[in-house]
Tab-separated table of C-alpha atoms in Angstrom:
chain	number	residue	atom	x	y	z
B	1	UNK	CA	9.468	-23.229	-6.735
B	2	UNK	CA	7.634	-23.812	-3.468
B	3	UNK	CA	8.357	-25.220	-0.027
B	4	UNK	CA	6.408	-27.950	1.757
B	5	UNK	CA	7.245	-29.946	4.853
B	6	UNK	CA	4.238	-32.293	4.912
B	7	UNK	CA	1.146	-33.573	3.096
B	8	UNK	CA	-2.236	-32.782	4.648
B	9	UNK	CA	-4.224	-34.683	2.039
B	10	UNK	CA	-7.615	-33.108	1.380
B	11	UNK	CA	-7.365	-30.918	4.500
B	12	UNK	CA	-6.306	-27.265	4.101
B	13	UNK	CA	-2.643	-26.894	5.065
B	14	UNK	CA	-3.283	-23.269	6.067
B	15	UNK	CA	-6.640	-23.230	7.921
B	16	UNK	CA	-6.245	-19.589	8.974
B	17	UNK	CA	-6.080	-18.409	5.368
B	18	UNK	CA	-9.010	-20.591	4.333
B	19	UNK	CA	-11.153	-19.375	7.223
B	20	UNK	CA	-10.374	-15.662	6.847
B	21	UNK	CA	-10.156	-15.314	3.061
B	22	UNK	CA	-12.720	-12.666	2.141
B	23	UNK	CA	-14.036	-12.270	-1.398
B	24	UNK	CA	-15.809	-9.039	-2.235
B	25	UNK	CA	-16.117	-6.596	-5.114
B	26	UNK	CA	-13.044	-4.979	-6.609
B	27	UNK	CA	-14.452	-1.577	-5.688
B	28	UNK	CA	-14.772	-2.505	-2.017
B	29	UNK	CA	-11.336	-4.126	-1.892
B	30	UNK	CA	-9.692	-0.979	-3.253
B	31	UNK	CA	-11.712	1.447	-1.124
B	32	UNK	CA	-10.975	-0.464	2.095
B	33	UNK	CA	-7.266	-0.690	1.281
B	34	UNK	CA	-6.982	3.028	0.494
B	35	UNK	CA	-8.899	3.960	3.656
B	36	UNK	CA	-6.702	1.711	5.794
B	37	UNK	CA	-3.461	3.160	4.407
B	38	UNK	CA	-4.768	6.667	4.962
B	39	UNK	CA	-5.586	5.911	8.603
B	40	UNK	CA	-2.167	4.369	9.240
B	41	UNK	CA	-0.240	7.271	7.636
B	42	UNK	CA	3.106	5.649	8.450
B	43	UNK	CA	4.564	2.586	6.730
B	44	UNK	CA	7.722	0.513	6.525
B	45	UNK	CA	9.436	0.843	3.147
B	46	UNK	CA	11.569	-2.179	2.229
B	47	UNK	CA	14.326	-1.926	-0.392
B	48	UNK	CA	17.284	-4.087	-1.379
B	49	UNK	CA	20.852	-2.932	-0.684
B	50	UNK	CA	22.733	-3.061	-3.967
B	51	UNK	CA	26.132	-3.968	-2.526
B	52	UNK	CA	24.964	-6.934	-0.418
B	53	UNK	CA	21.523	-7.946	-1.692
B	54	UNK	CA	20.170	-7.719	1.854
B	55	UNK	CA	16.822	-6.120	2.589
B	56	UNK	CA	16.398	-2.987	4.702
B	57	UNK	CA	13.224	-1.317	5.969
B	58	UNK	CA	12.664	2.304	6.924
B	59	UNK	CA	9.686	4.027	8.504
B	60	UNK	CA	8.108	6.489	6.075
B	61	UNK	CA	5.073	8.766	6.121
B	62	UNK	CA	2.665	8.863	3.235
B	63	UNK	CA	2.890	12.176	1.354
B	64	UNK	CA	0.259	11.632	-1.345
B	65	UNK	CA	-1.544	9.041	-3.436
B	66	UNK	CA	-2.197	8.652	-7.140
B	67	UNK	CA	-3.803	6.118	-9.470
B	68	UNK	CA	-7.077	5.988	-7.575
B	69	UNK	CA	-5.268	5.991	-4.238
B	70	UNK	CA	-3.259	2.799	-4.742
B	71	UNK	CA	-0.033	4.340	-6.062
B	72	UNK	CA	1.923	5.957	-3.248
B	73	UNK	CA	4.218	8.987	-2.991
B	74	UNK	CA	6.841	9.587	-0.293
B	75	UNK	CA	9.215	12.485	0.256
B	76	UNK	CA	12.896	11.632	0.284
B	77	UNK	CA	16.333	13.141	0.591
B	78	UNK	CA	17.856	12.258	-2.786
B	79	UNK	CA	21.246	11.774	-1.114
B	80	UNK	CA	19.998	9.058	1.250
B	81	UNK	CA	20.665	5.327	1.215
B	82	UNK	CA	17.219	4.343	-0.025
B	83	UNK	CA	17.673	6.230	-3.293
B	84	UNK	CA	20.915	4.279	-3.839
B	85	UNK	CA	19.001	1.055	-3.180
B	86	UNK	CA	16.251	1.925	-5.650
B	87	UNK	CA	18.693	2.926	-8.355
B	88	UNK	CA	20.115	-0.609	-8.344
B	89	UNK	CA	16.771	-2.376	-7.808
B	90	UNK	CA	13.434	-0.543	-8.174
B	91	UNK	CA	11.380	-3.349	-6.621
B	92	UNK	CA	9.860	-2.238	-3.343
B	93	UNK	CA	7.430	-3.210	-0.606
B	94	UNK	CA	5.357	-0.870	1.561
B	95	UNK	CA	3.871	-2.374	4.736
B	96	UNK	CA	1.276	-0.784	7.012
B	97	UNK	CA	0.332	-1.990	10.518
B	98	UNK	CA	-1.915	-0.627	13.252
B	99	UNK	CA	-2.194	-1.362	16.953
B	100	UNK	CA	-5.123	-3.762	16.394
B	101	UNK	CA	-3.013	-6.071	14.260
B	102	UNK	CA	-4.619	-5.052	10.970
B	103	UNK	CA	-2.054	-4.819	8.197
B	104	UNK	CA	-1.457	-4.193	4.505
B	105	UNK	CA	1.411	-5.092	2.191
B	106	UNK	CA	1.804	-3.313	-1.154
B	107	UNK	CA	4.447	-4.538	-3.597
B	108	UNK	CA	5.522	-2.793	-6.767
B	109	UNK	CA	8.215	-0.749	-8.432
B	110	UNK	CA	9.529	2.654	-7.445
B	111	UNK	CA	10.838	5.620	-9.355
B	112	UNK	CA	12.668	8.621	-7.950
B	113	UNK	CA	11.384	11.946	-9.198
B	114	UNK	CA	13.107	15.315	-8.903
B	115	UNK	CA	10.508	17.117	-10.994
B	116	UNK	CA	10.145	20.490	-9.309
B	117	UNK	CA	6.485	20.899	-10.241
B	118	UNK	CA	5.612	17.624	-8.510
B	119	UNK	CA	7.735	18.511	-5.494
B	120	UNK	CA	6.177	21.978	-5.182
B	121	UNK	CA	2.730	20.393	-5.336
B	122	UNK	CA	3.426	18.073	-2.401
B	123	UNK	CA	6.007	20.128	-0.514
B	124	UNK	CA	5.653	20.471	3.249
B	125	UNK	CA	7.513	23.191	5.199
B	126	UNK	CA	8.318	20.518	7.796
B	127	UNK	CA	10.783	19.015	5.319
B	128	UNK	CA	13.220	21.772	6.209
B	129	UNK	CA	13.599	20.291	9.682
B	130	UNK	CA	14.771	17.002	8.199
B	131	UNK	CA	17.140	18.131	5.452
B	132	UNK	CA	18.271	21.333	7.165
B	133	UNK	CA	19.452	24.648	5.742
B	134	UNK	CA	23.112	24.421	4.734
B	135	UNK	CA	23.357	28.199	4.451
B	136	UNK	CA	24.611	28.225	0.864
B	137	UNK	CA	21.448	29.726	-0.640
B	138	UNK	CA	20.721	26.514	-2.548
B	139	UNK	CA	20.368	23.685	-0.064
B	140	UNK	CA	17.910	25.502	2.182
B	141	UNK	CA	15.243	22.824	2.715
B	142	UNK	CA	12.778	24.698	0.533
B	143	UNK	CA	10.839	23.384	-2.478
B	144	UNK	CA	13.726	24.267	-4.819
B	145	UNK	CA	16.321	22.394	-2.750
B	146	UNK	CA	17.686	19.735	-5.168
B	147	UNK	CA	18.026	17.262	-2.287
B	148	UNK	CA	14.257	17.058	-1.906
B	149	UNK	CA	12.740	14.450	-4.181
B	150	UNK	CA	9.881	11.988	-4.148
B	151	UNK	CA	9.652	8.218	-4.337
B	152	UNK	CA	6.684	7.155	-6.443
B	153	UNK	CA	5.538	3.587	-5.816
B	154	UNK	CA	3.582	1.923	-8.599
B	155	UNK	CA	1.489	-0.732	-6.858
B	156	UNK	CA	1.525	-4.110	-8.614
B	157	UNK	CA	0.032	-6.421	-5.972
B	158	UNK	CA	-1.459	-5.951	-2.531
B	159	UNK	CA	-2.504	-8.161	0.368
B	160	UNK	CA	-4.202	-6.914	3.494
B	161	UNK	CA	-6.163	-8.004	6.546
B	162	UNK	CA	-8.710	-5.795	8.270
B	163	UNK	CA	-11.516	-6.550	10.698
B	164	UNK	CA	-14.963	-5.284	11.604
B	165	UNK	CA	-14.960	-7.146	14.926
B	166	UNK	CA	-14.243	-5.777	18.371
B	167	UNK	CA	-11.146	-6.780	20.311
B	168	UNK	CA	-13.324	-8.850	22.662
B	169	UNK	CA	-14.992	-10.729	19.809
B	170	UNK	CA	-11.639	-11.533	18.238
B	171	UNK	CA	-10.243	-12.698	21.565
B	172	UNK	CA	-13.200	-15.027	22.045
B	173	UNK	CA	-12.690	-16.424	18.547
B	174	UNK	CA	-9.020	-17.141	19.275
B	175	UNK	CA	-9.892	-18.778	22.609
B	176	UNK	CA	-12.520	-20.937	20.901
B	177	UNK	CA	-9.952	-21.934	18.306
B	178	UNK	CA	-7.508	-23.020	21.011
B	179	UNK	CA	-10.174	-25.284	22.501
B	180	UNK	CA	-11.684	-26.722	19.300
B	181	UNK	CA	-8.635	-26.724	17.031
B	182	UNK	CA	-10.576	-24.733	14.425
B	183	UNK	CA	-8.939	-21.640	12.966
B	184	UNK	CA	-10.540	-18.423	14.273
B	185	UNK	CA	-12.417	-16.134	11.902
B	186	UNK	CA	-10.980	-12.777	13.006
B	187	UNK	CA	-9.951	-10.925	9.839
B	188	UNK	CA	-11.047	-10.129	6.308
B	189	UNK	CA	-8.019	-11.349	4.368
B	190	UNK	CA	-7.959	-9.950	0.837
B	191	UNK	CA	-5.638	-9.894	-2.149
B	192	UNK	CA	-5.403	-7.579	-5.141
B	193	UNK	CA	-3.694	-9.004	-8.192
B	194	UNK	CA	-1.661	-7.104	-10.751
B	195	UNK	CA	-4.559	-7.380	-13.195
B	196	UNK	CA	-7.050	-5.996	-10.679
B	197	UNK	CA	-4.847	-3.045	-9.777
B	198	UNK	CA	-4.345	-2.235	-13.460
B	199	UNK	CA	-8.117	-2.245	-13.911
B	200	UNK	CA	-8.555	0.153	-11.013
B	201	UNK	CA	-6.454	2.768	-12.766
B	202	UNK	CA	-8.745	2.742	-15.805
B	203	UNK	CA	-11.204	5.677	-15.835
B	204	UNK	CA	-14.171	3.299	-15.934
B	205	UNK	CA	-14.785	-0.043	-14.282
B	206	UNK	CA	-17.803	-1.995	-15.516
B	207	UNK	CA	-19.754	-3.237	-12.549
B	208	UNK	CA	-22.099	-5.538	-14.486
B	209	UNK	CA	-20.852	-9.091	-14.821
B	210	UNK	CA	-20.602	-10.071	-18.477
B	211	UNK	CA	-20.682	-6.462	-19.659
B	212	UNK	CA	-17.039	-5.745	-20.342
B	213	UNK	CA	-18.074	-4.724	-23.868
B	214	UNK	CA	-19.439	-1.139	-23.917
B	215	UNK	CA	-21.663	-2.205	-26.809
B	216	UNK	CA	-23.564	-4.767	-24.775
B	217	UNK	CA	-26.528	-2.426	-24.350
B	218	UNK	CA	-26.144	-1.798	-20.618
B	219	UNK	CA	-24.876	1.590	-19.536
B	220	UNK	CA	-21.994	0.920	-17.135
B	221	UNK	CA	-21.631	2.727	-13.864
B	222	UNK	CA	-18.457	4.714	-13.507
B	223	UNK	CA	-16.292	3.880	-10.527
B	224	UNK	CA	-13.894	6.517	-9.323
B	225	UNK	CA	-11.713	5.166	-6.469
B	226	UNK	CA	-11.654	7.557	-3.542
B	227	UNK	CA	-8.925	10.177	-3.369
B	228	UNK	CA	-8.140	11.202	0.186
B	229	UNK	CA	-5.944	14.268	0.785
B	230	UNK	CA	-2.700	13.547	2.542
B	231	UNK	CA	0.384	15.656	3.159
B	232	UNK	CA	2.569	13.850	5.642
B	233	UNK	CA	6.285	14.183	6.082
B	234	UNK	CA	8.646	11.384	5.195
B	235	UNK	CA	12.387	11.496	4.635
């Protein structure tokens, strides 16, 4: 099902998207997305409220990354509203935005983990400030506090827009567009499909077109998506 309010014939109905759509290698698309998320650190996590079906967003800080950097981990208080939301509907969106207007949207499914080994691995002492010490010897804000869990987001699709232009160059492009009626070329607009993200999590990506078969006689390069360390607080 789609929505349309007019017919533009053979003209693009969305000139901005056509002008800024940027096709590049899968490796570059993933690397640039991971680097952008790492720089932003903070994101808006959108879940669906089970009782009403309405959407709610919360600001979260990235705690860690897995799956080549595209699967995201966030700390959480297991007794918070977002864990209730995810129990009824695991579908989730994570959105990043910086002050230059660059953005990324990652959609997928979330799981809540209370595995102590995982929590110890990514634990930050700053978590104690957010969950507090209840003074009962159990709920002390430490790595063994059962309230401290993690939300693991399995990325299924991603869309993002970044730029390699200066603010002045982008402003000139927008001004030119206002005068000429032509959409400005100000961003590199990219999409990652579910199939592409699944391929990224494989240990090897074949970089030679037409050489998906290891027996083709060409030794494939191995592509290991970058893993950037990150331990940022998010409740």
